[in-house]
XYZ file of C-alpha atoms in Angstrom:
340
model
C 1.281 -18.128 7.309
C 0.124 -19.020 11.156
C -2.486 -21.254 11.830
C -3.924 -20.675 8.303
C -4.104 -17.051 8.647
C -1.775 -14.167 6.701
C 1.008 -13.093 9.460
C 1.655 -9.483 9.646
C 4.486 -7.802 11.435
C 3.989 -3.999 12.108
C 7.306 -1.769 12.073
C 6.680 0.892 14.439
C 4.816 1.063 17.367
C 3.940 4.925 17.444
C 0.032 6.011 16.966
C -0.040 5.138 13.423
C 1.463 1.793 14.214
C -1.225 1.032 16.387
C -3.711 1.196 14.902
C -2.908 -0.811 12.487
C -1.347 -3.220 15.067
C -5.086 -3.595 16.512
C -7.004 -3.768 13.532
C -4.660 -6.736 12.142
C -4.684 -8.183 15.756
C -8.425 -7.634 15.934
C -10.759 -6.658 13.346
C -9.148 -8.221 10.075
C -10.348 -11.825 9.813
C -8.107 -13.424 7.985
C -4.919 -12.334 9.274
C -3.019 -13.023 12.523
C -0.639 -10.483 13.953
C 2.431 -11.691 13.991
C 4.859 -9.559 15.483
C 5.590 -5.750 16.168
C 8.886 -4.169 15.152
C 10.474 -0.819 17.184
C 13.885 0.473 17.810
C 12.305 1.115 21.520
C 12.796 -2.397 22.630
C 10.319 -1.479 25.996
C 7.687 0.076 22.985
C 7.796 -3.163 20.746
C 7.462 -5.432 24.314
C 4.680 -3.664 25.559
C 2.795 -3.340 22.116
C 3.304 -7.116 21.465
C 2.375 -8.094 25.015
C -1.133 -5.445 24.697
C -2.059 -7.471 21.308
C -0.684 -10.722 21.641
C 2.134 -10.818 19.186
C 3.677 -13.886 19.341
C 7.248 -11.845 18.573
C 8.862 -8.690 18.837
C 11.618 -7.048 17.415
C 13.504 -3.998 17.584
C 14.803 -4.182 13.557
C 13.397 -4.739 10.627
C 16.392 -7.667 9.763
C 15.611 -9.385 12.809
C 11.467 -9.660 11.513
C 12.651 -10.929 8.139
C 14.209 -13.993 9.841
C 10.872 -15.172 10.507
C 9.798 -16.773 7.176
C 6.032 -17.576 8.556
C 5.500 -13.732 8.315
C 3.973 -12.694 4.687
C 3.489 -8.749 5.069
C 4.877 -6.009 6.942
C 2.844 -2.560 8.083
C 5.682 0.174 7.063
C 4.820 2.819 10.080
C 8.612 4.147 10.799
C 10.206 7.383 10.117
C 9.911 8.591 6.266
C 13.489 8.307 5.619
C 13.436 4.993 7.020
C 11.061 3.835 4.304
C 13.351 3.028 0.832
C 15.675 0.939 2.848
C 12.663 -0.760 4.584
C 10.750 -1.539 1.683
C 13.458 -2.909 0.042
C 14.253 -5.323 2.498
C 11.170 -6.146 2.786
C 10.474 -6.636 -0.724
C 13.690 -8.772 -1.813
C 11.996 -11.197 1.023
C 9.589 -11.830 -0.890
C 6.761 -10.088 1.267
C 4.019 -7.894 0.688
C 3.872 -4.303 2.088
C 1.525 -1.589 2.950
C 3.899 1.502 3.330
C 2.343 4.440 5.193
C 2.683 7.706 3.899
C 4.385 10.048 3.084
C 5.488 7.215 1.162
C 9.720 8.169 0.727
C 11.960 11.674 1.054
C 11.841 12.179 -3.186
C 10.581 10.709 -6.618
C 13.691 8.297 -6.780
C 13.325 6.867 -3.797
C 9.587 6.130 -4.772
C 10.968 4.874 -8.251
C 13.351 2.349 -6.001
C 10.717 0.990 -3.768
C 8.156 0.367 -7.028
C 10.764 -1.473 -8.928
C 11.812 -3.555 -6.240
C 8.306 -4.470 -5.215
C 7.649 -4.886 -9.168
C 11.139 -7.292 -9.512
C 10.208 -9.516 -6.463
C 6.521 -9.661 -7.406
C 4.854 -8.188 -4.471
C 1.903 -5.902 -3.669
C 2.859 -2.512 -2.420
C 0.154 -0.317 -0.957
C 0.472 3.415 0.406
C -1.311 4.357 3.236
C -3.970 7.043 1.642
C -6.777 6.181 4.417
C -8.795 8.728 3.032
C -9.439 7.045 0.182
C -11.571 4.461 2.503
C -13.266 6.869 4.481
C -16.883 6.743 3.776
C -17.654 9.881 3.201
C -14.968 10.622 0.712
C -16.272 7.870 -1.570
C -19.530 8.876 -1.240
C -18.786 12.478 -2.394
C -16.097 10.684 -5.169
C -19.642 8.540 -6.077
C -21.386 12.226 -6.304
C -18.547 13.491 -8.545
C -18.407 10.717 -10.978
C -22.090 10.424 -11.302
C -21.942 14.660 -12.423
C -24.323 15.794 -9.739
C -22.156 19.385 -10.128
C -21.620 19.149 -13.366
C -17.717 19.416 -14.568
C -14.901 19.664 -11.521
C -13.745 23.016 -11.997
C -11.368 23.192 -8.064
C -10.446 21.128 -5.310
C -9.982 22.574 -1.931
C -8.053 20.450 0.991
C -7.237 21.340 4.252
C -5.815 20.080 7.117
C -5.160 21.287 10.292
C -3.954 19.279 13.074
C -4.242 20.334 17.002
C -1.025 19.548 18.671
C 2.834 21.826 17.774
C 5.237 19.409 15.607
C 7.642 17.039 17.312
C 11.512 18.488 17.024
C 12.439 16.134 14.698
C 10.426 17.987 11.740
C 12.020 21.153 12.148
C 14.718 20.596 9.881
C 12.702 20.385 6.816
C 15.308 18.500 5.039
C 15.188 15.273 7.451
C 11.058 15.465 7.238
C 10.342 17.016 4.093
C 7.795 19.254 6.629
C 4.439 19.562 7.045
C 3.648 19.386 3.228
C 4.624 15.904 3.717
C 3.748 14.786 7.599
C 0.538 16.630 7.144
C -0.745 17.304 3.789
C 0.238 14.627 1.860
C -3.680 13.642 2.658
C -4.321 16.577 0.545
C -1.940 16.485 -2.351
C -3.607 12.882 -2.886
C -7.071 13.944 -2.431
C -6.683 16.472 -4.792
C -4.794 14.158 -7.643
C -8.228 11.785 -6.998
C -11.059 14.170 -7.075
C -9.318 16.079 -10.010
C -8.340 12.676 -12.046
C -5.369 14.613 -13.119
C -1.701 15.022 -11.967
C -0.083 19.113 -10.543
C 1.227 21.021 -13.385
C 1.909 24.211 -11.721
C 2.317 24.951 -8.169
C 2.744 28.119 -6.196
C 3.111 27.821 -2.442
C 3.768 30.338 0.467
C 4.638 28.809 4.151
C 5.822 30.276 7.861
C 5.943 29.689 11.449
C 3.231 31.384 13.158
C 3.079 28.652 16.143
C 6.605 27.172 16.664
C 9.207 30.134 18.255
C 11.482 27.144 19.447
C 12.261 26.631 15.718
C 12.835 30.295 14.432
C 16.614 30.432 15.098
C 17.715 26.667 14.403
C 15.465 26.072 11.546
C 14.498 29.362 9.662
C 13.101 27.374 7.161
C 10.180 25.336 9.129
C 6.441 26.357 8.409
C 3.674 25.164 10.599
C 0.935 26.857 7.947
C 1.419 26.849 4.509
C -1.174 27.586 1.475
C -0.691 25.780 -1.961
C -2.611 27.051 -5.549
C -2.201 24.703 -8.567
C -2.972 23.733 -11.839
C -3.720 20.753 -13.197
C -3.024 18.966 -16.201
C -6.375 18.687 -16.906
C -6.847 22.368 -16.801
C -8.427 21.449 -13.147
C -7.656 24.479 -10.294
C -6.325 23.671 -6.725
C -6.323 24.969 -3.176
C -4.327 23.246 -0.105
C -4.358 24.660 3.122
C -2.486 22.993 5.884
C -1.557 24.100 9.411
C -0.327 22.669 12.792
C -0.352 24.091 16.030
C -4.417 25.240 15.575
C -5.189 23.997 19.103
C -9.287 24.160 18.255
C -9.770 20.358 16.771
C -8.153 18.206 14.091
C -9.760 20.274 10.879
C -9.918 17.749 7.613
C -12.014 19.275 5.325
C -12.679 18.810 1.310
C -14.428 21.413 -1.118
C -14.729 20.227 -4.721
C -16.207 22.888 -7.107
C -18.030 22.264 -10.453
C -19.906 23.872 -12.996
C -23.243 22.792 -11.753
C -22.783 22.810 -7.704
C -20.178 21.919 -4.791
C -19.723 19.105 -2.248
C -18.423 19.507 0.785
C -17.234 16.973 2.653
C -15.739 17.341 6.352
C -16.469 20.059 9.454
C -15.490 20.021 12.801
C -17.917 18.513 13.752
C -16.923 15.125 11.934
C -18.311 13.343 9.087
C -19.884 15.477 6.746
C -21.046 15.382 3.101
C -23.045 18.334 2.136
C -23.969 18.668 -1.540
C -25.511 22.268 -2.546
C -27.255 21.643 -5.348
C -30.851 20.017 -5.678
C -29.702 17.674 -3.093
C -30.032 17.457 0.944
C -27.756 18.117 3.857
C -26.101 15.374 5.418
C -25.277 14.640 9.503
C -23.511 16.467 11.711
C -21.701 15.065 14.584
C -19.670 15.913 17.533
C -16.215 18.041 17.242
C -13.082 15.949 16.219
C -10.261 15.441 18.600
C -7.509 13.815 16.373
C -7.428 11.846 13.280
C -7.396 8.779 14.813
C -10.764 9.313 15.933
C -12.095 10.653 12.388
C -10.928 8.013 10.281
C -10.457 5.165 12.633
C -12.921 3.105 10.183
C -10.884 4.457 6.891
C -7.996 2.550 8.689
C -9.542 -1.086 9.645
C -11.302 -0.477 5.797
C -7.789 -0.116 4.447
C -6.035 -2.718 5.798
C -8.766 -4.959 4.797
C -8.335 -4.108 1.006
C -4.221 -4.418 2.200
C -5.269 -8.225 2.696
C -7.864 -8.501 0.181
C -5.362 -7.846 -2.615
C -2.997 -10.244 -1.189
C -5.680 -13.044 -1.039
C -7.529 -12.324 -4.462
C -4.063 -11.131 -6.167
C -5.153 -7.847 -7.031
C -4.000 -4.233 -7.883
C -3.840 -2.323 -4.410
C -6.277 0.636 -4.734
C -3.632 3.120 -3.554
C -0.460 2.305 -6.014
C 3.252 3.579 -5.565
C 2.682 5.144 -8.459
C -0.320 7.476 -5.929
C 2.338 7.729 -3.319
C 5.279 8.777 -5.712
C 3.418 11.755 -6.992
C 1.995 12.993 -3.389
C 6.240 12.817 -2.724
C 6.926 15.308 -5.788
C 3.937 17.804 -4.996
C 5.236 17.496 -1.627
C 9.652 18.584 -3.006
C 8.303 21.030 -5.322
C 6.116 22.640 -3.114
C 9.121 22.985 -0.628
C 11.085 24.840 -3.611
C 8.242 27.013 -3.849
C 8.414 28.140 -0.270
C 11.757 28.607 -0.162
C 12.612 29.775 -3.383
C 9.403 32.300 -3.711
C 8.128 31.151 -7.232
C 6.224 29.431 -9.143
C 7.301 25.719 -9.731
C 6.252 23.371 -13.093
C 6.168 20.158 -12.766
């Protein structure tokens, strides 16, 4: 600890990375932000020097050396993560690992048992999960104001065209991953169940620079399941869309549907006997939309540490958004059905 406060170092200083940086240098009482990590040694200066970091770094290693620090924000690459967490872990420290959480199931199996051998909390970075209106229409769907959950729609559709580096769907595990994992987990909560059968159809609609390199990228791609609990799914994910950033969240039951999310922003509408909620202004980019789900999550990072409790988003959570995420890549490539 610092001056009686929980020191957390960030690794990676990308948009992710900062806002976590800034809520743990700003809005999180009872923490004290300790130091920012970056391969970009002029990225880690800058973001240390914006927030008042009392250290940077541009490894992971070099953090560790600094035994004051007692959890690190995982923000870097995906298949950066195993070998991060690990390190991290067999410090001794806790972790909140953003998602998609690692490139396949074993990789998620490592990082849990490590963090379960060393006795440290390990979080995945499900934001949604905190976002207001999410919980409110998870309140709805638990007190059975529509009945029984019959399907779960999630969509996502960012603005901007993919960086390079997620063309080669093997290095980035694509869009079902970088994008959608929001949605994979979103439907596992809302349904209370685990995928059982998957069918999934992708292409590139928006990205001609990758057609000849990487035949394989999608920038859209639509996902039908079945769940274990005899549950039906629908994911819908896209990049490229240029209109807004498009998060939006249909669950189905026998009695009625909520609706949660429009372009607008924060929505919960309910059509049933119940009333329309809000609408707002159009949304820009997800760090505008779920800016609060962020500062509310690394709040319940630190809460858990303090009060020694379960993290409300598990590795276990991020594990299975990671094997929707490799089956669902079979299924696009492979044109069939997968089982899980």
């Amino acid at each position: 600890m610092i001056h009686g406060k929980i020191a957390v170092c960030v690794v990676g200083a990308g948009r992710a990375g900062m806002i976590h940086a800034v809520n743990f240098a700003k809005h999180v009482p009872q923490t004290i932000l300790a130091a920012i990590v970056d391969t970009d040694r002029t990225a880690a200066k800058a973001a240390a020097e914006k927030l008042g970091a009392e250290n940077y770094y541009t490894s992971c290693n070099e953090a560790l050396s600094d035994e004051r620090i007692d959890a690190f924000i995982v923000v870097s690459p995906t298949k950066y993560h195993m070998e991060t967490v690990k390190a991290i872990a067999a410090s001794g420290k806790h972790i909140l690992c953003e998602k998609p959480m690692a490139m396949t199931e074993n990789e998620c199996d490592e990082m849990i048992h490590v963090c379960q051998e060393n006795k440290v909390k390990l979080q995945i970075g499900f934001m949604r999960r905190f976002d207001e209106s999410f919980r409110q229409a998870k309140e709805m769907v638990d007190c059975g104001e529509i009945g029984d959950v019959v399907m779960v729609r999630s969509n996502t559709r960012g603005p901007s065209i993919p960086k390079p580096w997620m063309y080669d769907i093997k290095k980035s595990n694509g869009p079902l991953a970088e994008v959608n994992s929001h949605d994979i987990d979103t439907m596992r909560w809302f349904t209370g169940s685990e995928f059982q059968t998957l069918y999934a159809v992708g292409g590139n609609y928006r990205c001609p620079d990758a057609r000849t390199e990487f035949p394989d990228f999608y920038d859209n791609v639509v996902l039908a399941a079945s769940f274990a609990n005899g549950m039906q799914g629908i994911l819908d994910g896209a990049q490229g869309v240029g209109y807004a950033y498009d998060a939006k969240v249909e669950v189905l039951g026998t009695k009625g549907c909520i609706s949660i999310g429009s372009v607008r922003g924060k929505d919960v509408l309910l059509c049933s006997s119940a009333t329309q909620k809000g609408n707002y202004p159009l949304v820009e980019s997800w760090r505008n939309l779920f800016k609060d789900a962020y500062l509310k999550e690394d709040r319940a990072f630190i809460d858990c540490i303090v009060q020694d409790t379960e993290p409300f988003v598990t590795g276990m959570d991020g594990k299975m958004a990671v094997r929707v995420v490799n089956a669902g890549n079979i299924s696009i490539m492979e044109k069939r059905m997968v089982t899980l």
